[in-house]
Coordinates of C-alpha atoms (C1' of nucleotides) in Angstrom, one line a residue:
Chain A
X14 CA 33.2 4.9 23.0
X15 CA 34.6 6.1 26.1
X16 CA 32.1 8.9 27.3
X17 CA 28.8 7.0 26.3
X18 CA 26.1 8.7 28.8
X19 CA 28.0 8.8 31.7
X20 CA 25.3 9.2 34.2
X21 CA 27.3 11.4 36.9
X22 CA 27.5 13.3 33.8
X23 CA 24.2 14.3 32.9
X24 CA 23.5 14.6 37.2
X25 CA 24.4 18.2 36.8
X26 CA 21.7 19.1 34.1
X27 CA 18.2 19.7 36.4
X28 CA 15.8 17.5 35.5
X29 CA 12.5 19.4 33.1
X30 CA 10.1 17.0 31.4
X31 CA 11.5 18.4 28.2
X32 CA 14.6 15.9 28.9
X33 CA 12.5 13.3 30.2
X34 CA 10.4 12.8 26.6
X35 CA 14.3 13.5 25.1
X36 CA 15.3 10.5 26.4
X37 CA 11.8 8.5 25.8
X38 CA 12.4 9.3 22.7
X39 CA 16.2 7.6 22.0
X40 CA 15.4 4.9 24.4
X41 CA 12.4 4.0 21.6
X42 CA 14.5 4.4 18.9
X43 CA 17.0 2.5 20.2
X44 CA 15.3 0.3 22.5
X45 CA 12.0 0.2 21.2
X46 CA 8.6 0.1 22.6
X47 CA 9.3 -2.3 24.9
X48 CA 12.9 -0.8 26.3
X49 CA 11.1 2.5 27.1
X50 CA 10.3 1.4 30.9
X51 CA 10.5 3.7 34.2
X52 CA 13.6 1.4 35.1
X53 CA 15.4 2.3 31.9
X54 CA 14.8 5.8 32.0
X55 CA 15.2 6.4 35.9
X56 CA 18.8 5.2 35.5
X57 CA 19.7 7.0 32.1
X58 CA 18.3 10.2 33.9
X59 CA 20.1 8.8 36.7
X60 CA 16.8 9.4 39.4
X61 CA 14.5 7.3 41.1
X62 CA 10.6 7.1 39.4
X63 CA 9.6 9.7 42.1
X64 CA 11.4 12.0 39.8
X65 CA 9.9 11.6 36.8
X66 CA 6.5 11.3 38.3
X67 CA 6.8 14.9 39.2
X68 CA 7.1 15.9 35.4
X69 CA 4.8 13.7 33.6
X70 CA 1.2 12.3 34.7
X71 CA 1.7 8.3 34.4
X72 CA 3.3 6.4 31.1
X73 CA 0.7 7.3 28.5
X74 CA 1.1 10.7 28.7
X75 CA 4.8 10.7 28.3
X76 CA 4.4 8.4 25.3
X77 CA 2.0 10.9 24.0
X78 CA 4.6 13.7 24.2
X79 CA 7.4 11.8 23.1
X80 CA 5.2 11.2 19.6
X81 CA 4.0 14.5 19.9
X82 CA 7.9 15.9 20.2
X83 CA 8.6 13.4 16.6
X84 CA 5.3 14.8 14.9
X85 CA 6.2 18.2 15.0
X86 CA 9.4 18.0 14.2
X87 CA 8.6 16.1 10.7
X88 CA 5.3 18.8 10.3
X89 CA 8.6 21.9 10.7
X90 CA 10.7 19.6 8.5
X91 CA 8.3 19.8 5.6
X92 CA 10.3 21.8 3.3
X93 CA 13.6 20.1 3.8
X94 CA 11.6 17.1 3.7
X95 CA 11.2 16.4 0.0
X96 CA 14.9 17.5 -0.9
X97 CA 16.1 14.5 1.6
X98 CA 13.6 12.6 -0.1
X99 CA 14.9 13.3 -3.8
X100 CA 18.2 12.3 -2.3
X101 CA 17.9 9.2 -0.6
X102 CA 15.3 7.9 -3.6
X103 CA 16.4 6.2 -7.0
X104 CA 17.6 9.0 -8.8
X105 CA 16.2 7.1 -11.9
X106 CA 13.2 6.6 -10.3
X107 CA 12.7 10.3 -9.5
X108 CA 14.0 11.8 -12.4
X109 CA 11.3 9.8 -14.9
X110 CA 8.4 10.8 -12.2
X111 CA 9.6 14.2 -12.3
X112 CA 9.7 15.1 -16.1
X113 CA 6.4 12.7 -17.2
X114 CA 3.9 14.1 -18.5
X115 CA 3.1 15.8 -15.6
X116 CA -0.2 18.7 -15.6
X117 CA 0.9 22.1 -15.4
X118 CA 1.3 22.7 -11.6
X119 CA 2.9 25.2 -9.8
X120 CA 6.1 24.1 -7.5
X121 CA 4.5 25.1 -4.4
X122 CA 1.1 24.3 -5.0
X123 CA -1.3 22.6 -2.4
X124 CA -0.8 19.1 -3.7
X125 CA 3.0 19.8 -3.5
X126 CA 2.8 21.0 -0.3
X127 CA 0.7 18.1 0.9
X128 CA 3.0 15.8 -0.7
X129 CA 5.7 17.5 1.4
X130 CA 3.6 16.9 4.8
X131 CA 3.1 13.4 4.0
X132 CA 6.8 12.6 3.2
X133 CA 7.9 14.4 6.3
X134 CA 5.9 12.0 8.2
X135 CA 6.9 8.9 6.2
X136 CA 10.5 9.8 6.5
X137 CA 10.2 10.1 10.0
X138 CA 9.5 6.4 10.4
X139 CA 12.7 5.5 9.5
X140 CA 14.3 7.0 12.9
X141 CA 11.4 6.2 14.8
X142 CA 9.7 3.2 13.8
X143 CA 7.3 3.1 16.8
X144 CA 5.5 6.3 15.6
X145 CA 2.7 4.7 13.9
X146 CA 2.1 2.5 16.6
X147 CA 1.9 5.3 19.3
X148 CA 0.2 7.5 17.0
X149 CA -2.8 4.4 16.7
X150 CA -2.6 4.1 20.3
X151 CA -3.1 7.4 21.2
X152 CA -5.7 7.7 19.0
X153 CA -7.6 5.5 21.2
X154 CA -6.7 6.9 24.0
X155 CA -7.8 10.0 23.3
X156 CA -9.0 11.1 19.6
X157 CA -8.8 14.6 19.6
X158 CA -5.5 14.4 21.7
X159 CA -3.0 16.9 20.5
X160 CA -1.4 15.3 18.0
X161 CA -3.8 14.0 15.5
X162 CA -4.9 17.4 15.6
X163 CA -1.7 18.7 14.7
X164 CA -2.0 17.0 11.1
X165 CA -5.0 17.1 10.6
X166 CA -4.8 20.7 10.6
X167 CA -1.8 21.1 8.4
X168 CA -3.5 18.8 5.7
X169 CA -6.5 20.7 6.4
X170 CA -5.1 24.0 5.3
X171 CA -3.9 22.5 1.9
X172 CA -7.2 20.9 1.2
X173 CA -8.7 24.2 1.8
X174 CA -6.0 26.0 -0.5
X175 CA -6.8 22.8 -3.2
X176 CA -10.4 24.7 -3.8
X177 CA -12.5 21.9 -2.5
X178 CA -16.1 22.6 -1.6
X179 CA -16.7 23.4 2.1
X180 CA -18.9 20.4 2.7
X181 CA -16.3 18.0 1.4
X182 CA -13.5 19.6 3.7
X183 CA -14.1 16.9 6.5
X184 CA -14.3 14.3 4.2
X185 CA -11.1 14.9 1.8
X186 CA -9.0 16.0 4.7
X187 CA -9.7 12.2 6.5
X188 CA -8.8 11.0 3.5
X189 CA -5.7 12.1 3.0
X190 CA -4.8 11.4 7.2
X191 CA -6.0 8.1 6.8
X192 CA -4.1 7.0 4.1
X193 CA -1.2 8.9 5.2
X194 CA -1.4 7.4 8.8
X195 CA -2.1 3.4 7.0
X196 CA 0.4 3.7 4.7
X197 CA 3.2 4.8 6.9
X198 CA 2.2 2.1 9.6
X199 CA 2.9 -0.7 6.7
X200 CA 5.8 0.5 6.0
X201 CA 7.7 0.7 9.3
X202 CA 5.8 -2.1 9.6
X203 CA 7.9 -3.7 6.5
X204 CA 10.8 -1.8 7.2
X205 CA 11.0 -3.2 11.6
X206 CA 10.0 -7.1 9.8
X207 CA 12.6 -6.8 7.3
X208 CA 15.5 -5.8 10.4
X209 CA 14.3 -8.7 12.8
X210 CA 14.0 -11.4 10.1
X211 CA 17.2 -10.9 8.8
X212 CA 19.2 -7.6 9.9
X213 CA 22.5 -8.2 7.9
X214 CA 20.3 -8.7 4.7
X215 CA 18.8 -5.4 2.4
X216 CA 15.7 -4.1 1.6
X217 CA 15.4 -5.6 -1.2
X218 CA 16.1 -9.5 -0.4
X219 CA 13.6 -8.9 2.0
X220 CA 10.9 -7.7 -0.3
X221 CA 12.1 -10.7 -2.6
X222 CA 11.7 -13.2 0.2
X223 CA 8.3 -11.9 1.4
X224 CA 7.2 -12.0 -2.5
X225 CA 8.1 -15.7 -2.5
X226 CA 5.8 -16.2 0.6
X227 CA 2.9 -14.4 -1.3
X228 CA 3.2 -16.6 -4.1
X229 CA 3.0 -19.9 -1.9
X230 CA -0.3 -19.1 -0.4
X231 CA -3.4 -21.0 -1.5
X232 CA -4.4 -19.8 -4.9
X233 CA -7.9 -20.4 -3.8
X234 CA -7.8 -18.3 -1.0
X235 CA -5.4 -15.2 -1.9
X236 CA -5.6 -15.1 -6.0
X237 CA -5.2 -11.2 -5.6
X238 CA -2.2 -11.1 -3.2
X239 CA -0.7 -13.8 -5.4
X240 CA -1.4 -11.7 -8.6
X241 CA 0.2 -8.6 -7.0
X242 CA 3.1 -10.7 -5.7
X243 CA 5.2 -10.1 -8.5
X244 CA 4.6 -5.6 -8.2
X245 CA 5.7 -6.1 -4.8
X246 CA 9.1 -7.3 -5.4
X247 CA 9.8 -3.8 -7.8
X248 CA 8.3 -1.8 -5.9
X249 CA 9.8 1.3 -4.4
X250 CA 8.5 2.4 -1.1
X251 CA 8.4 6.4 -1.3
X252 CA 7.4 5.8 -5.1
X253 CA 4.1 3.4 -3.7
X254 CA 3.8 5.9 -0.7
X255 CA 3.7 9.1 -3.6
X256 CA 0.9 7.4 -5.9
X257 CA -0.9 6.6 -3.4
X258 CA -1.1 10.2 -2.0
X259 CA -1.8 10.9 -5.7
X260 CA -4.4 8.7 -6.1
X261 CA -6.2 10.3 -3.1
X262 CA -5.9 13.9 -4.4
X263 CA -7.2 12.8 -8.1
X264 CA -10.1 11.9 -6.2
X265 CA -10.3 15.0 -4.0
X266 CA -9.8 17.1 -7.3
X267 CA -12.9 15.1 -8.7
X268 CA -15.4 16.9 -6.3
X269 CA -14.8 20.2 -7.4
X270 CA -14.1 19.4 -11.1
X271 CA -16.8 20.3 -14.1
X272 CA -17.0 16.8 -15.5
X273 CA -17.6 14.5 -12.8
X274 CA -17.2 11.5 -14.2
X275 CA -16.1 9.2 -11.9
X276 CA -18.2 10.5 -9.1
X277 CA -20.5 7.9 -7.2
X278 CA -21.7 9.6 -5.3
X279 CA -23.6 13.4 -5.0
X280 CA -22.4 15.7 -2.2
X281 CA -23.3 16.0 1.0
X282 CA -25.5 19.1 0.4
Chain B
X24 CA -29.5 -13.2 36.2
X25 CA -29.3 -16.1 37.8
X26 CA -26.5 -18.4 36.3
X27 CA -24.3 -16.2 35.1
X28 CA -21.0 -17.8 33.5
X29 CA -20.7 -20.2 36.4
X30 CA -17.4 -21.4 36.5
X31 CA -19.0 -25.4 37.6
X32 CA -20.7 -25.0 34.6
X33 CA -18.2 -24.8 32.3
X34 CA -15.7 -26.9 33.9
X35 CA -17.1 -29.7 31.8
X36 CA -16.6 -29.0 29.0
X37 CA -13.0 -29.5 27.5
X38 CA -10.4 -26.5 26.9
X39 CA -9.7 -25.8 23.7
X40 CA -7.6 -23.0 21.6
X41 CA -11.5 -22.2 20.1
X42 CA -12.6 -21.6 23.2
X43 CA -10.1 -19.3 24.8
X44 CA -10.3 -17.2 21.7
X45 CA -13.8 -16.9 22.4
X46 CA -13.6 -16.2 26.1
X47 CA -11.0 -13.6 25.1
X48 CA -13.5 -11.7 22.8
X49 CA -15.6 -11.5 25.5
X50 CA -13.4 -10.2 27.8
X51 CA -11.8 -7.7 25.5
X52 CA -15.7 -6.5 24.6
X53 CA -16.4 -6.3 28.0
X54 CA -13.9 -5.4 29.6
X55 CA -11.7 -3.2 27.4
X56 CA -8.1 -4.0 26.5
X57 CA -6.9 -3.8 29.7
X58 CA -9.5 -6.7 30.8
X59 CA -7.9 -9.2 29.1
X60 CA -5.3 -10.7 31.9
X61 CA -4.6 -13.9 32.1
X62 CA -5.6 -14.4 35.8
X63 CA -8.8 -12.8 34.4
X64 CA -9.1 -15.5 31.5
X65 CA -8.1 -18.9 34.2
X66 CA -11.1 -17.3 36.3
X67 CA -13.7 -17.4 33.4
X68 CA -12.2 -20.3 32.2
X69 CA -11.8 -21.9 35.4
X70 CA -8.5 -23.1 35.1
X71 CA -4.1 -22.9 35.4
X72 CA -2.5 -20.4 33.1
X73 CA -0.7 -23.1 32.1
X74 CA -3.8 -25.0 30.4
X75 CA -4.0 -21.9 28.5
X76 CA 0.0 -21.8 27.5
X77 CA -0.7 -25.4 26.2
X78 CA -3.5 -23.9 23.6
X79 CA -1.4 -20.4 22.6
X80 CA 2.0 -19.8 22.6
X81 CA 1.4 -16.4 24.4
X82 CA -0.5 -13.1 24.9
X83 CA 0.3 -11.6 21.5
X84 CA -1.0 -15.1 19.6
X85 CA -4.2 -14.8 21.7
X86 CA -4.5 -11.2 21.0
X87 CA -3.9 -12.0 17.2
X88 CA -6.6 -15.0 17.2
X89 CA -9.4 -12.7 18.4
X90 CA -8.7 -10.4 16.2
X91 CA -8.7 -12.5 13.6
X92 CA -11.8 -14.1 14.4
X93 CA -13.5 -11.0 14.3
X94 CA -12.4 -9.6 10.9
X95 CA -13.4 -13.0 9.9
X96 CA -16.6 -12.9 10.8
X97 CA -17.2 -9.4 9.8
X98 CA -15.4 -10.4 6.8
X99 CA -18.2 -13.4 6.0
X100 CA -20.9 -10.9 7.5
X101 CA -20.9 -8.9 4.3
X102 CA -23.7 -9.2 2.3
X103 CA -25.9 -8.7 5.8
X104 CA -24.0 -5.5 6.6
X105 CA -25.1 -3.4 4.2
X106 CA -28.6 -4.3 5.4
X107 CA -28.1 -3.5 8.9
X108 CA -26.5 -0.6 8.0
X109 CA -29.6 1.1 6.2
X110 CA -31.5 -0.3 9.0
X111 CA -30.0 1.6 12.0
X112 CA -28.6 4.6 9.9
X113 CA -31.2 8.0 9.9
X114 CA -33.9 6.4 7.3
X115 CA -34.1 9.9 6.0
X116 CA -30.1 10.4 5.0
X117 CA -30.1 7.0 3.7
X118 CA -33.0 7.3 1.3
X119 CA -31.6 10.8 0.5
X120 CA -28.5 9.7 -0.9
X121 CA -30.3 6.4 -2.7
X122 CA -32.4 8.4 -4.4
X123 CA -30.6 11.1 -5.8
X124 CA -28.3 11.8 -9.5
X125 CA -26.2 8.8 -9.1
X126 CA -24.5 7.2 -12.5
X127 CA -25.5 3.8 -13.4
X128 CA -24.1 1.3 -11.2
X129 CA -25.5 -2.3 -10.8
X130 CA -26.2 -3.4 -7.5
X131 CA -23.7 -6.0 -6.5
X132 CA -20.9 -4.0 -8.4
X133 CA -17.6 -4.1 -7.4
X134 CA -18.0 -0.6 -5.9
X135 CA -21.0 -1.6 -3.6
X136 CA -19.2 -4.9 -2.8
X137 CA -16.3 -2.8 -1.3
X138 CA -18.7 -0.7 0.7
X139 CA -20.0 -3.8 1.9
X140 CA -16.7 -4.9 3.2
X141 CA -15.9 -1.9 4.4
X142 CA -19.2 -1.3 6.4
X143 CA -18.8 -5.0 8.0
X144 CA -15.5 -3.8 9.1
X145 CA -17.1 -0.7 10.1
X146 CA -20.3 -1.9 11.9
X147 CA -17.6 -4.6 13.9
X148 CA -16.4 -2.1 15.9
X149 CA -19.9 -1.6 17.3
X150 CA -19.3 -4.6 19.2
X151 CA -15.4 -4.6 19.5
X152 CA -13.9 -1.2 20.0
X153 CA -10.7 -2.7 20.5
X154 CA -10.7 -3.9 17.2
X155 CA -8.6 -1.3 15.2
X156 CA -6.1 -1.2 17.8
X157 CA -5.4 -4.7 18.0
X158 CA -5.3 -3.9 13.8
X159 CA -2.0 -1.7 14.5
X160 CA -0.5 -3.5 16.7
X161 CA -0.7 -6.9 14.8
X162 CA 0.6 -5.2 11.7
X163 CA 3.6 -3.8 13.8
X164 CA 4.2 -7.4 15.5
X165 CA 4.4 -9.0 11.8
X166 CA 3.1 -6.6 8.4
X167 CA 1.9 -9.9 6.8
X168 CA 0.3 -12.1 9.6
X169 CA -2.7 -13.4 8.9
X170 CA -5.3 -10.3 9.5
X171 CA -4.3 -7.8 7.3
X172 CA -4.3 -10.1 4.3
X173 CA -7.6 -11.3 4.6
X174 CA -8.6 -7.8 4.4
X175 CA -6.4 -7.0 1.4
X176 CA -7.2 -9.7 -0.6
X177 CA -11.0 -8.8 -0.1
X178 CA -10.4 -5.7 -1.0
X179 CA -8.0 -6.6 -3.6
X180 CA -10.5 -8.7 -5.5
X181 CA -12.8 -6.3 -6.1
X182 CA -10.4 -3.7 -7.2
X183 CA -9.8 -6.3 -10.0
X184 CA -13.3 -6.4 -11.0
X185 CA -13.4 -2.1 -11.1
X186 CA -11.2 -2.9 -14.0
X187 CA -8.1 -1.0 -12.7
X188 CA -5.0 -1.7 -14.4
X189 CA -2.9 -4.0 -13.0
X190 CA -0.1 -1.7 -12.6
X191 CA -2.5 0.1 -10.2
X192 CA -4.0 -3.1 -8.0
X193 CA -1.5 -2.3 -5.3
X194 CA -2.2 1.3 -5.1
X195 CA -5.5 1.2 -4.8
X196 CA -6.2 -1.8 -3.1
X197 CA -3.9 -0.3 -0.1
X198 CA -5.7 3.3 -0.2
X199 CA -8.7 1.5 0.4
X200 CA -7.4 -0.8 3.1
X201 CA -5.6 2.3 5.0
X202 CA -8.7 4.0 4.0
X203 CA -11.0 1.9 5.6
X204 CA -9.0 0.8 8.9
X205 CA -7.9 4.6 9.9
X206 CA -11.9 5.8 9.6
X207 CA -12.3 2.9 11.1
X208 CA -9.9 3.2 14.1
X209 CA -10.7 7.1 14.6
X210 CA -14.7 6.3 14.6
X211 CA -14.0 3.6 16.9
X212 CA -12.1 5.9 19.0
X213 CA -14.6 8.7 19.1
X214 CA -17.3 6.0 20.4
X215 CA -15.1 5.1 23.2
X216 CA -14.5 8.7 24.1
X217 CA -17.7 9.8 23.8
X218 CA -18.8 6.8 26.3
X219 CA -15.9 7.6 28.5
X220 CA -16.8 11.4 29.1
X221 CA -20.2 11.1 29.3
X222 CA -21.8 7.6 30.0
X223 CA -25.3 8.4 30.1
X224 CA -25.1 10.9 27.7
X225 CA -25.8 10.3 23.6
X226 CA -23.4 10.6 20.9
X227 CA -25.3 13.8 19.6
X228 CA -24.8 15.2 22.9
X229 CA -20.8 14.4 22.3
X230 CA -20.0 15.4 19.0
X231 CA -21.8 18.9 19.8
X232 CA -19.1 19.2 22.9
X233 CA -16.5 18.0 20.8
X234 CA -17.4 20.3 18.3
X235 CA -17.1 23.4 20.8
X236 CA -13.9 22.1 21.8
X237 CA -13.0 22.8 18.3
X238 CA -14.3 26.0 18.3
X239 CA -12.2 27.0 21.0
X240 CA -8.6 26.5 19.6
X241 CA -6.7 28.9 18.7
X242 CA -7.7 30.3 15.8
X243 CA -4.1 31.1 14.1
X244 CA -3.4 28.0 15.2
X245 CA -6.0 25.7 14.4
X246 CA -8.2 27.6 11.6
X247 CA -9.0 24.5 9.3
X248 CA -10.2 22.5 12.3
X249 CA -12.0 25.6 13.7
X250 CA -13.7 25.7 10.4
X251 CA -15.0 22.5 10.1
X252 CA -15.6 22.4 13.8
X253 CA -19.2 23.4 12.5
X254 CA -19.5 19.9 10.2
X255 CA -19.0 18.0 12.8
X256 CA -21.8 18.8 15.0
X257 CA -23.8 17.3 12.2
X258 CA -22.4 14.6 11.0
X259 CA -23.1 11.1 10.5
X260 CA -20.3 8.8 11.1
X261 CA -21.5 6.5 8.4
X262 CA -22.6 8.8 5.7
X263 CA -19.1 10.1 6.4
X264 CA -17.2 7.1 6.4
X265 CA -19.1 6.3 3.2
X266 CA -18.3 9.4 1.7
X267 CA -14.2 9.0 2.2
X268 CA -15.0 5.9 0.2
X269 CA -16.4 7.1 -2.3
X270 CA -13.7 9.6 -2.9
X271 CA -10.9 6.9 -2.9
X272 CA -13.2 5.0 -5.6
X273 CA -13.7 8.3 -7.6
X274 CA -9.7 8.5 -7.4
X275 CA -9.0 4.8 -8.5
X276 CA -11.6 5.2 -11.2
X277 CA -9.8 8.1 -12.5
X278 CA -6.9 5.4 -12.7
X279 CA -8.3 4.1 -16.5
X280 CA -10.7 6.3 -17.5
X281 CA -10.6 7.9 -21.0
X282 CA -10.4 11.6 -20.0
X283 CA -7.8 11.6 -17.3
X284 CA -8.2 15.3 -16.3
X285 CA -7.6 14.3 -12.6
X286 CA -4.5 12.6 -12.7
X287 CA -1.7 14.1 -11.5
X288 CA 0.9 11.4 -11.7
X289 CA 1.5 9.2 -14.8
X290 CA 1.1 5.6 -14.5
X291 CA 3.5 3.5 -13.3
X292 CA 4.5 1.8 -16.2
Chain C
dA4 C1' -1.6 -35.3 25.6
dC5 C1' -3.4 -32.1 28.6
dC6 C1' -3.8 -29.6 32.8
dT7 C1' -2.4 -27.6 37.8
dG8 C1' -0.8 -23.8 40.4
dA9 C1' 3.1 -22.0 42.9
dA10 C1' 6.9 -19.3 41.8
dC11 C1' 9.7 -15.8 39.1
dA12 C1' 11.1 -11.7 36.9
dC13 C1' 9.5 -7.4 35.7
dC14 C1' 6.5 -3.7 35.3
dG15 C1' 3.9 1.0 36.4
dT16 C1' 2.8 3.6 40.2
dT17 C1' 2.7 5.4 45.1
dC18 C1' 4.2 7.7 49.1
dA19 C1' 6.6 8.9 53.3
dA20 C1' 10.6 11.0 53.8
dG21 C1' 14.2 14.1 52.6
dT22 C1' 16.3 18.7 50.6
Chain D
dA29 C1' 9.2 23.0 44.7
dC30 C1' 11.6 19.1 43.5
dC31 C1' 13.7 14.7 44.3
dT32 C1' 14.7 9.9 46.6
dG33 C1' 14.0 5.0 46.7
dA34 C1' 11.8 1.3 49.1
dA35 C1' 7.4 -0.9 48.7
dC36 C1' 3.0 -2.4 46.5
dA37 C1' -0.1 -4.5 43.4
dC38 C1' -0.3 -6.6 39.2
dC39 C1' 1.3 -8.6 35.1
dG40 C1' 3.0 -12.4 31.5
dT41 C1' 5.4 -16.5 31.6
dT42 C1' 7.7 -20.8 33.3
dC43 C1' 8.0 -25.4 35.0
dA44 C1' 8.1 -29.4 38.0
dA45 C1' 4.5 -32.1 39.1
dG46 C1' 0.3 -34.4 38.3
dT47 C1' -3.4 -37.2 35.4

DNA sequence: ACCTGAACACCGTTCAAGT
DNA sequence: ACCTGAACACCGTTCAAGT
């Protein structure tokens, strides 16, 4: 702890926008949302705001490039994505998902693939638990911005690759962004609650305490959350995250299937 | 125009936490998330920010009450949703997709209870753009506050009544929920956009710009998007919104039906 | 118990001035 | 072209004081 970002270091290194969303970025994963300000960052860059005004439009678009910078780097993560993910799982967990009676499926199929894309993003959250957040915000800010895009697309080319029908392309690929997008937000959701409430206690006496709450709410109001209360104390988040996913592509797979059973509804023609 | 919101007016009657919420709805509908100030709430309120730290604790609380009141009331707005839906969706779309092959299904199932809610969610952002951000933002502040929940358990319910095993009430209860509130947030954005670009202009109008944007990217870049760029032009947000629905019901059908040719994940035991 | 409003700390952003 | 840093407008929040 002696050199810790000695400013008349980093003087000597010009200043490029590149370093500016570089150190947005650490100052949200360390500070979060609300340490990233122009203060904060003018003295780790050791400038004045002039500076960084030069680079980057106005706040919003630098906390569109600092997500855009995390996004991409868990879309090129993909493949070392899932073996990180086998890691840091239950091995017991993974090894009964993995041998199941599982369809015959090829190892780098589209559904693996898009499993891959989803986990890269999920695991991202756990450096940078703002990214959901941002990634909401900046959806309102600007839909078709450049990073919504940016996964949309890579889902996009796996649905295509799935063999879904052209005119449900639009609708399967939301699908999967959507949940994707929801399901991460909960969790770093969970995962920020569980470090405020109580950062010296784990995961899991966190899940247990926030079960307990679920089971004291009126049984009138909430009989489902209460019913479910229990699941939530077991459950495993990257397991949840995975059927969920799977859940979605059952019913993308159902569009373009023979026996369409469990259709609703006809397609879009 | 004559007495509009005169601040004498309401001077008599007495502050209240109801009230602020309310004058806080208005402000956010009118004047966007960046409206709501508290100088801008003592004005239409005619009073001290202090009166108003005596009601809420601060901004965030407010910010969670009005959205809370609003998911409430498009919550309880349910069964009168669907009916303003078919009323100001294209007649002709509508009575294409009523009329056509679609399996038995009685009409207050589970299923068309769960459009219901989802479609009140939906048609609230109409009125309150500002809606699915404040979602986000609440769920970041605290996962289980009092917003989310609601929703869930709505939800919840009626994936109970589908008959899903209970293993699977969490699973697809939250691909519903993330479902619904990221179609939800991205139509909600593209409204706002397509007002912000082009006031005057209709959404039609937008979505065919949008939809050249699209067809501009690069194409070994961006071919998925470039190929459904063409989709888009025609769309209809709620048919499509509808659709994604359906395909998350197909895939939680699929859950505990007989032939599971779909699956692609064994049950969670 | 409920409200007033001046004051405080802090924020994003600007801009005349420097190199 | 790139950077400096004082200054500005505005924000959420506090708190001693009133009723």
């Amino acid at each position: 702890m002696a050199t810790r970002t000695r400013r008349s270091q980093r003087r000597t290194e010009a200043l490029s926008r590149e370093r500016i969303v570089e150190a947005a970025v650490e100052l949200l994963d360390t500070a979060g949302e609300s340490g990233l300000t122009f203060r904060a960052l003018t003295e780790r860059l050791a400038t004045g705001p002039g500076a960084i005004y030069w680079h980057v439009a106005n706040k919003d678009e630098l906390l569109d490039a600092a997500t855009g910078a995390v996004v991409a780097a868990a879309l090129a993560a993909e493949p070392a994505a899932r073996a990180e993910a086998a890691e840091s799982a239950d091995p017991a967990e993974l090894a009964k998902s993995a041998e199941s009676t599982k369809p015959a499926e090829s190892p780098d199929s589209p559904q693996d693939k898009i499993r891959a894309i989803a986990f890269g993003l999920f695991g991202a959250i756990e450096d940078h638990p703002w990214l959901p957040t941002q990634l909401a915000l900046q959806l309102s800010r600007s839909p078709w911005g450049s990073v919504t895009p940016q996964i949309f697309e890579s889902i996009g080319q796996q649905v295509r690759a799935l063999g879904v029908p052209e005119g449900h392309w639009f609708t399967a690929a939301s699908a999967l962004v959507h949940y994707i997008l929801g399901a991460t937000g909960q969790n770093a959701a969970n995962n920020a609650s569980a470090r405020t409430l109580a950062p010296d206690v784990d995961r899991a006496e966190f899940l247990d305490a926030a079960s307990k709450a679920w089971e004291e709410l009126d049984p009138d109001d909430y009989p489902f959350i209460r019913a479910v209360a229990a699941q939530m104390r077991e459950h495993d988040d990257r397991e949840q995250f995975l059927a969920g996913i799977d859940l979605v592509l059952t019913g993308i797979t159902a569009l373009h299937l023979p026996g369409e059973q469990g259709r609703t509804t006809p397609p879009a023609t």
